[in-house]
Amino acid sequence: MTVLTSEEIAQYRSQLADYPDALAALDEVEACDNSLEDAAEVLALESGDTKSTLAKSGQSYLDELTEKAREVICSKYTGDVLELFKDLRDFMPFPGNLATLVAINVTKIAVDKFCESSESEA
């Protein structure tokens, strides 16, 4: 489970201050004891995605979204959470609040390994 510190949340709030959907996602993270995965589940259910609790192969819903966004992540990620948030919001079919959580999740994982694993599977 990925849990953010209060300092990390404050930093993301600063970076994403101009995006109300991103700030709402961070509010939900705080309401879920700073857990990205729990916040993603709640936001998915609120957006009407009733399949969110049916994570495949033991993955969290957030991991599933991150996997769906692999192509965008691996082709566009430069280390800037704001730019990745914008790319995900523009190119992926999920709401901006979930794009926020995917972007933050990407900053917390080893992106190079994540993208390398997709290249070796190709």
CSV table of N, CA and C in Angstrom, one decimal:
chain,number,residue,atom,x,y,z
A,1,MET,N,0.8,-1.2,0.0
A,1,MET,CA,0.0,0.0,0.0
A,1,MET,C,0.9,1.2,0.0
A,2,THR,N,0.5,2.2,-0.8
A,2,THR,CA,1.3,3.4,-0.9
A,2,THR,C,0.6,4.5,0.0
A,3,VAL,N,1.4,4.9,1.0
A,3,VAL,CA,0.9,5.9,1.9
A,3,VAL,C,1.8,7.2,1.8
A,4,LEU,N,1.2,8.3,1.6
A,4,LEU,CA,1.9,9.6,1.5
A,4,LEU,C,2.1,10.2,2.9
A,5,THR,N,3.2,10.9,3.0
A,5,THR,CA,3.3,11.7,4.3
A,5,THR,C,2.6,13.0,4.1
A,6,SER,N,2.4,13.6,5.2
A,6,SER,CA,1.7,15.0,5.2
A,6,SER,C,2.5,16.0,4.4
A,7,GLU,N,3.8,15.8,4.5
A,7,GLU,CA,4.7,16.7,3.7
A,7,GLU,C,4.6,16.5,2.2
A,8,GLU,N,4.5,15.2,1.8
A,8,GLU,CA,4.3,14.9,0.4
A,8,GLU,C,3.0,15.5,-0.1
A,9,ILE,N,1.9,15.3,0.7
A,9,ILE,CA,0.6,15.8,0.3
A,9,ILE,C,0.7,17.3,0.1
A,10,ALA,N,1.3,18.0,1.0
A,10,ALA,CA,1.5,19.5,1.0
A,10,ALA,C,2.3,19.9,-0.3
A,11,GLN,N,3.3,19.1,-0.6
A,11,GLN,CA,4.1,19.4,-1.8
A,11,GLN,C,3.2,19.2,-3.1
A,12,TYR,N,2.5,18.1,-3.1
A,12,TYR,CA,1.6,17.9,-4.3
A,12,TYR,C,0.5,19.0,-4.4
A,13,ARG,N,0.0,19.4,-3.3
A,13,ARG,CA,-1.0,20.5,-3.3
A,13,ARG,C,-0.4,21.8,-3.9
A,14,SER,N,0.8,22.0,-3.5
A,14,SER,CA,1.5,23.2,-4.1
A,14,SER,C,1.7,23.1,-5.6
A,15,GLN,N,2.1,21.9,-6.1
A,15,GLN,CA,2.4,21.7,-7.5
A,15,GLN,C,1.1,21.7,-8.3
A,16,LEU,N,0.0,21.2,-7.7
A,16,LEU,CA,-1.3,21.0,-8.4
A,16,LEU,C,-2.3,22.0,-8.0
A,17,ALA,N,-1.9,23.1,-7.5
A,17,ALA,CA,-2.8,24.1,-6.9
A,17,ALA,C,-3.9,24.7,-7.8
A,18,ASP,N,-3.6,24.7,-9.1
A,18,ASP,CA,-4.5,25.3,-10.1
A,18,ASP,C,-5.5,24.3,-10.6
A,19,TYR,N,-5.5,23.1,-10.1
A,19,TYR,CA,-6.4,22.0,-10.6
A,19,TYR,C,-7.3,21.5,-9.5
A,20,PRO,N,-8.6,22.0,-9.5
A,20,PRO,CA,-9.5,21.6,-8.4
A,20,PRO,C,-9.7,20.1,-8.3
A,21,ASP,N,-9.7,19.4,-9.5
A,21,ASP,CA,-9.9,17.9,-9.4
A,21,ASP,C,-8.7,17.2,-8.7
A,22,ALA,N,-7.5,17.8,-8.9
A,22,ALA,CA,-6.3,17.2,-8.3
A,22,ALA,C,-6.4,17.5,-6.8
A,23,LEU,N,-6.8,18.7,-6.4
A,23,LEU,CA,-6.9,19.0,-5.0
A,23,LEU,C,-8.0,18.1,-4.3
A,24,ALA,N,-9.1,17.9,-5.0
A,24,ALA,CA,-10.1,17.0,-4.5
A,24,ALA,C,-9.6,15.6,-4.3
A,25,ALA,N,-8.7,15.1,-5.2
A,25,ALA,CA,-8.1,13.8,-5.0
A,25,ALA,C,-7.2,13.8,-3.8
A,26,LEU,N,-6.5,14.8,-3.6
A,26,LEU,CA,-5.6,14.9,-2.4
A,26,LEU,C,-6.4,15.0,-1.1
A,27,ASP,N,-7.6,15.6,-1.2
A,27,ASP,CA,-8.5,15.6,0.0
A,27,ASP,C,-8.9,14.2,0.3
A,28,GLU,N,-9.2,13.4,-0.7
A,28,GLU,CA,-9.6,12.1,-0.5
A,28,GLU,C,-8.5,11.2,0.0
A,29,VAL,N,-7.3,11.4,-0.4
A,29,VAL,CA,-6.1,10.7,0.1
A,29,VAL,C,-6.0,11.0,1.6
A,30,GLU,N,-6.2,12.2,2.0
A,30,GLU,CA,-6.1,12.5,3.4
A,30,GLU,C,-7.2,11.8,4.2
A,31,ALA,N,-8.4,11.8,3.6
A,31,ALA,CA,-9.6,11.2,4.3
A,31,ALA,C,-9.4,9.7,4.4
A,32,CYS,N,-8.5,9.1,3.5
A,32,CYS,CA,-8.3,7.7,3.5
A,32,CYS,C,-6.9,7.4,4.2
A,33,ASP,N,-6.6,8.1,5.3
A,33,ASP,CA,-5.4,7.9,6.0
A,33,ASP,C,-4.2,7.9,5.1
A,34,ASN,N,-4.2,8.8,4.2
A,34,ASN,CA,-3.1,9.1,3.2
A,34,ASN,C,-2.7,7.9,2.3
A,35,SER,N,-3.7,7.0,2.1
A,35,SER,CA,-3.5,5.9,1.2
A,35,SER,C,-3.9,6.2,-0.2
A,36,LEU,N,-3.0,6.1,-1.2
A,36,LEU,CA,-3.4,6.3,-2.5
A,36,LEU,C,-4.4,5.2,-3.0
A,37,GLU,N,-4.1,4.0,-2.7
A,37,GLU,CA,-5.0,2.9,-3.2
A,37,GLU,C,-6.4,3.0,-2.6
A,38,ASP,N,-6.6,3.3,-1.4
A,38,ASP,CA,-7.9,3.5,-0.8
A,38,ASP,C,-8.6,4.7,-1.4
A,39,ALA,N,-7.9,5.8,-1.6
A,39,ALA,CA,-8.5,6.9,-2.2
A,39,ALA,C,-9.0,6.6,-3.7
A,40,ALA,N,-8.2,5.9,-4.4
A,40,ALA,CA,-8.5,5.5,-5.8
A,40,ALA,C,-9.8,4.7,-5.8
A,41,GLU,N,-10.0,3.8,-4.9
A,41,GLU,CA,-11.2,3.0,-4.8
A,41,GLU,C,-12.4,3.8,-4.5
A,42,VAL,N,-12.3,4.7,-3.6
A,42,VAL,CA,-13.4,5.6,-3.2
A,42,VAL,C,-13.8,6.5,-4.4
A,43,LEU,N,-12.8,7.1,-5.0
A,43,LEU,CA,-13.0,8.0,-6.2
A,43,LEU,C,-13.6,7.3,-7.3
A,44,ALA,N,-13.2,6.0,-7.6
A,44,ALA,CA,-13.7,5.2,-8.7
A,44,ALA,C,-15.2,4.9,-8.4
A,45,LEU,N,-15.5,4.5,-7.2
A,45,LEU,CA,-16.9,4.3,-6.8
A,45,LEU,C,-17.8,5.5,-7.0
A,46,GLU,N,-17.2,6.7,-6.5
A,46,GLU,CA,-18.0,7.9,-6.6
A,46,GLU,C,-18.2,8.3,-8.1
A,47,SER,N,-17.3,7.9,-9.0
A,47,SER,CA,-17.5,8.3,-10.4
A,47,SER,C,-18.4,7.3,-11.1
A,48,GLY,N,-18.9,6.2,-10.4
A,48,GLY,CA,-19.8,5.3,-11.0
A,48,GLY,C,-19.1,4.0,-11.5
A,49,ASP,N,-17.8,3.8,-11.2
A,49,ASP,CA,-17.1,2.6,-11.6
A,49,ASP,C,-17.4,1.5,-10.6
A,50,THR,N,-18.4,0.7,-10.8
A,50,THR,CA,-18.7,-0.3,-9.8
A,50,THR,C,-17.8,-1.5,-9.9
A,51,LYS,N,-17.0,-1.6,-11.0
A,51,LYS,CA,-16.1,-2.7,-11.2
A,51,LYS,C,-14.8,-2.4,-10.4
A,52,SER,N,-14.6,-1.3,-9.8
A,52,SER,CA,-13.4,-0.9,-9.2
A,52,SER,C,-12.9,-1.9,-8.1
A,53,THR,N,-13.9,-2.6,-7.4
A,53,THR,CA,-13.5,-3.5,-6.4
A,53,THR,C,-13.1,-4.9,-6.9
A,54,LEU,N,-13.2,-5.1,-8.2
A,54,LEU,CA,-12.9,-6.3,-8.8
A,54,LEU,C,-11.5,-6.3,-9.4
A,55,ALA,N,-10.5,-5.9,-8.6
A,55,ALA,CA,-9.1,-5.9,-9.1
A,55,ALA,C,-8.7,-7.2,-9.6
A,56,LYS,N,-8.0,-7.2,-10.7
A,56,LYS,CA,-7.5,-8.5,-11.3
A,56,LYS,C,-6.2,-8.9,-10.7
A,57,SER,N,-6.0,-10.1,-10.6
A,57,SER,CA,-4.7,-10.7,-10.2
A,57,SER,C,-4.0,-10.1,-9.0
A,58,GLY,N,-4.9,-9.7,-8.1
A,58,GLY,CA,-4.4,-9.2,-6.8
A,58,GLY,C,-3.9,-7.8,-6.9
A,59,GLN,N,-4.0,-7.1,-8.0
A,59,GLN,CA,-3.6,-5.7,-8.1
A,59,GLN,C,-4.7,-4.8,-7.5
A,60,SER,N,-4.2,-3.7,-7.0
A,60,SER,CA,-5.2,-2.7,-6.5
A,60,SER,C,-5.8,-2.0,-7.8
A,61,TYR,N,-6.9,-1.3,-7.5
A,61,TYR,CA,-7.5,-0.5,-8.6
A,61,TYR,C,-6.5,0.5,-9.2
A,62,LEU,N,-5.8,1.1,-8.3
A,62,LEU,CA,-4.8,2.1,-8.7
A,62,LEU,C,-3.7,1.5,-9.6
A,63,ASP,N,-3.2,0.3,-9.2
A,63,ASP,CA,-2.3,-0.4,-10.1
A,63,ASP,C,-2.8,-0.7,-11.4
A,64,GLU,N,-4.1,-1.1,-11.5
A,64,GLU,CA,-4.8,-1.4,-12.7
A,64,GLU,C,-4.8,-0.1,-13.6
A,65,LEU,N,-5.2,1.0,-13.0
A,65,LEU,CA,-5.2,2.3,-13.8
A,65,LEU,C,-3.8,2.6,-14.3
A,66,THR,N,-2.8,2.5,-13.4
A,66,THR,CA,-1.4,2.7,-13.8
A,66,THR,C,-1.0,1.9,-14.9
A,67,GLU,N,-1.4,0.6,-14.9
A,67,GLU,CA,-1.1,-0.3,-16.0
A,67,GLU,C,-1.7,0.1,-17.3
A,68,LYS,N,-3.0,0.5,-17.2
A,68,LYS,CA,-3.7,1.0,-18.4
A,68,LYS,C,-3.1,2.2,-19.0
A,69,ALA,N,-2.4,3.0,-18.2
A,69,ALA,CA,-1.8,4.3,-18.6
A,69,ALA,C,-0.3,4.1,-19.0
A,70,ARG,N,0.1,2.8,-19.0
A,70,ARG,CA,1.6,2.5,-19.2
A,70,ARG,C,2.1,3.2,-20.4
A,71,GLU,N,1.4,3.2,-21.6
A,71,GLU,CA,2.0,3.8,-22.8
A,71,GLU,C,2.2,5.3,-22.6
A,72,VAL,N,1.2,6.0,-22.0
A,72,VAL,CA,1.4,7.4,-21.8
A,72,VAL,C,2.5,7.7,-20.8
A,73,ILE,N,2.5,6.9,-19.7
A,73,ILE,CA,3.5,7.1,-18.7
A,73,ILE,C,4.9,6.9,-19.3
A,74,CYS,N,5.1,5.8,-20.0
A,74,CYS,CA,6.5,5.5,-20.5
A,74,CYS,C,6.9,6.4,-21.6
A,75,SER,N,6.0,7.0,-22.4
A,75,SER,CA,6.3,7.8,-23.5
A,75,SER,C,6.5,9.3,-23.1
A,76,LYS,N,5.8,9.7,-22.0
A,76,LYS,CA,5.8,11.1,-21.6
A,76,LYS,C,6.4,11.5,-20.3
A,77,TYR,N,6.6,10.5,-19.4
A,77,TYR,CA,7.1,10.9,-18.0
A,77,TYR,C,8.5,11.5,-18.0
A,78,THR,N,8.6,12.7,-17.5
A,78,THR,CA,9.9,13.3,-17.4
A,78,THR,C,10.3,13.6,-16.0
A,79,GLY,N,9.6,13.1,-15.0
A,79,GLY,CA,9.9,13.3,-13.6
A,79,GLY,C,9.0,14.4,-13.0
A,80,ASP,N,8.2,15.1,-13.8
A,80,ASP,CA,7.4,16.2,-13.4
A,80,ASP,C,6.0,15.7,-13.2
A,81,VAL,N,5.5,15.7,-11.9
A,81,VAL,CA,4.2,15.2,-11.6
A,81,VAL,C,3.1,16.0,-12.3
A,82,LEU,N,3.3,17.4,-12.4
A,82,LEU,CA,2.3,18.2,-13.0
A,82,LEU,C,2.1,17.9,-14.5
A,83,GLU,N,3.2,17.8,-15.2
A,83,GLU,CA,3.2,17.4,-16.6
A,83,GLU,C,2.5,16.1,-16.8
A,84,LEU,N,2.9,15.1,-16.0
A,84,LEU,CA,2.3,13.8,-16.2
A,84,LEU,C,0.8,13.8,-15.9
A,85,PHE,N,0.4,14.6,-14.8
A,85,PHE,CA,-1.0,14.7,-14.5
A,85,PHE,C,-1.8,15.3,-15.8
A,86,LYS,N,-1.2,16.3,-16.4
A,86,LYS,CA,-1.8,16.9,-17.6
A,86,LYS,C,-1.9,15.9,-18.7
A,87,ASP,N,-0.8,15.2,-18.9
A,87,ASP,CA,-0.8,14.1,-20.0
A,87,ASP,C,-1.9,13.1,-19.7
A,88,LEU,N,-1.9,12.6,-18.5
A,88,LEU,CA,-2.9,11.5,-18.2
A,88,LEU,C,-4.3,12.1,-18.3
A,89,ARG,N,-4.5,13.3,-17.9
A,89,ARG,CA,-5.9,13.9,-18.0
A,89,ARG,C,-6.3,14.0,-19.4
A,90,ASP,N,-5.3,14.4,-20.3
A,90,ASP,CA,-5.6,14.6,-21.7
A,90,ASP,C,-5.7,13.3,-22.5
A,91,PHE,N,-5.0,12.3,-22.2
A,91,PHE,CA,-4.9,11.1,-23.0
A,91,PHE,C,-5.5,9.9,-22.5
A,92,MET,N,-6.0,9.9,-21.3
A,92,MET,CA,-6.6,8.7,-20.7
A,92,MET,C,-8.1,8.9,-20.4
A,93,PRO,N,-8.8,7.8,-20.5
A,93,PRO,CA,-10.3,7.9,-20.3
A,93,PRO,C,-10.7,7.8,-18.9
A,94,PHE,N,-10.0,8.4,-18.0
A,94,PHE,CA,-10.5,8.4,-16.6
A,94,PHE,C,-10.4,9.9,-16.1
A,95,PRO,N,-11.2,10.2,-15.0
A,95,PRO,CA,-11.3,11.5,-14.5
A,95,PRO,C,-10.0,12.1,-14.0
A,96,GLY,N,-9.9,13.4,-14.0
A,96,GLY,CA,-8.7,14.1,-13.5
A,96,GLY,C,-8.3,13.7,-12.1
A,97,ASN,N,-9.3,13.5,-11.2
A,97,ASN,CA,-9.0,13.1,-9.8
A,97,ASN,C,-8.2,11.8,-9.8
A,98,LEU,N,-8.6,10.8,-10.7
A,98,LEU,CA,-7.9,9.6,-10.7
A,98,LEU,C,-6.6,9.7,-11.4
A,99,ALA,N,-6.5,10.6,-12.4
A,99,ALA,CA,-5.3,10.9,-13.1
A,99,ALA,C,-4.2,11.4,-12.1
A,100,THR,N,-4.7,12.2,-11.1
A,100,THR,CA,-3.8,12.7,-10.1
A,100,THR,C,-3.2,11.6,-9.3
A,101,LEU,N,-4.0,10.6,-8.9
A,101,LEU,CA,-3.5,9.5,-8.1
A,101,LEU,C,-2.5,8.7,-8.9
A,102,VAL,N,-2.8,8.5,-10.2
A,102,VAL,CA,-1.9,7.7,-11.1
A,102,VAL,C,-0.6,8.4,-11.2
A,103,ALA,N,-0.6,9.7,-11.4
A,103,ALA,CA,0.6,10.5,-11.5
A,103,ALA,C,1.4,10.4,-10.3
A,104,ILE,N,0.8,10.5,-9.1
A,104,ILE,CA,1.5,10.5,-7.9
A,104,ILE,C,2.1,9.0,-7.7
A,105,ASN,N,1.3,8.0,-8.0
A,105,ASN,CA,1.7,6.7,-7.9
A,105,ASN,C,3.0,6.4,-8.7
A,106,VAL,N,3.0,7.0,-9.9
A,106,VAL,CA,4.2,6.9,-10.8
A,106,VAL,C,5.4,7.5,-10.2
A,107,THR,N,5.2,8.6,-9.5
A,107,THR,CA,6.4,9.2,-8.8
A,107,THR,C,6.9,8.3,-7.7
A,108,LYS,N,6.1,7.4,-7.2
A,108,LYS,CA,6.5,6.6,-6.0
A,108,LYS,C,7.1,5.2,-6.4
A,109,ILE,N,6.9,4.9,-7.7
A,109,ILE,CA,7.4,3.6,-8.2
A,109,ILE,C,8.7,3.8,-8.9
A,110,ALA,N,9.3,2.7,-9.2
A,110,ALA,CA,10.5,2.7,-10.1
A,110,ALA,C,10.1,2.8,-11.5
A,111,VAL,N,9.9,4.0,-12.1
A,111,VAL,CA,9.4,4.1,-13.4
A,111,VAL,C,10.3,3.4,-14.5
A,112,ASP,N,11.6,3.5,-14.3
A,112,ASP,CA,12.5,2.9,-15.3
A,112,ASP,C,12.2,1.4,-15.4
A,113,LYS,N,12.1,0.8,-14.2
A,113,LYS,CA,11.8,-0.7,-14.2
A,113,LYS,C,10.4,-1.0,-14.7
A,114,PHE,N,9.4,-0.1,-14.4
A,114,PHE,CA,8.0,-0.3,-14.9
A,114,PHE,C,8.0,-0.2,-16.4
A,115,CYS,N,8.7,0.7,-17.0
A,115,CYS,CA,8.7,0.9,-18.4
A,115,CYS,C,9.6,-0.2,-19.1
A,116,GLU,N,10.7,-0.6,-18.5
A,116,GLU,CA,11.5,-1.6,-19.0
A,116,GLU,C,10.7,-3.0,-19.1
A,117,SER,N,9.9,-3.2,-18.1
A,117,SER,CA,9.2,-4.5,-18.1
A,117,SER,C,8.2,-4.5,-19.3
A,118,SER,N,7.7,-3.4,-19.7
A,118,SER,CA,6.8,-3.4,-20.8
A,118,SER,C,7.5,-3.6,-22.1
A,119,GLU,N,8.8,-3.1,-22.2
A,119,GLU,CA,9.6,-3.3,-23.4
A,119,GLU,C,10.0,-4.8,-23.5
A,120,SER,N,10.3,-5.4,-22.4
A,120,SER,CA,10.8,-6.8,-22.5
A,120,SER,C,9.6,-7.8,-22.8
A,121,GLU,N,8.3,-7.3,-22.5
A,121,GLU,CA,7.2,-8.1,-22.8
A,121,GLU,C,6.8,-8.0,-24.2
A,122,ALA,N,7.2,-6.9,-24.9
A,122,ALA,CA,6.8,-6.7,-26.2
A,122,ALA,C,7.5,-7.6,-27.2
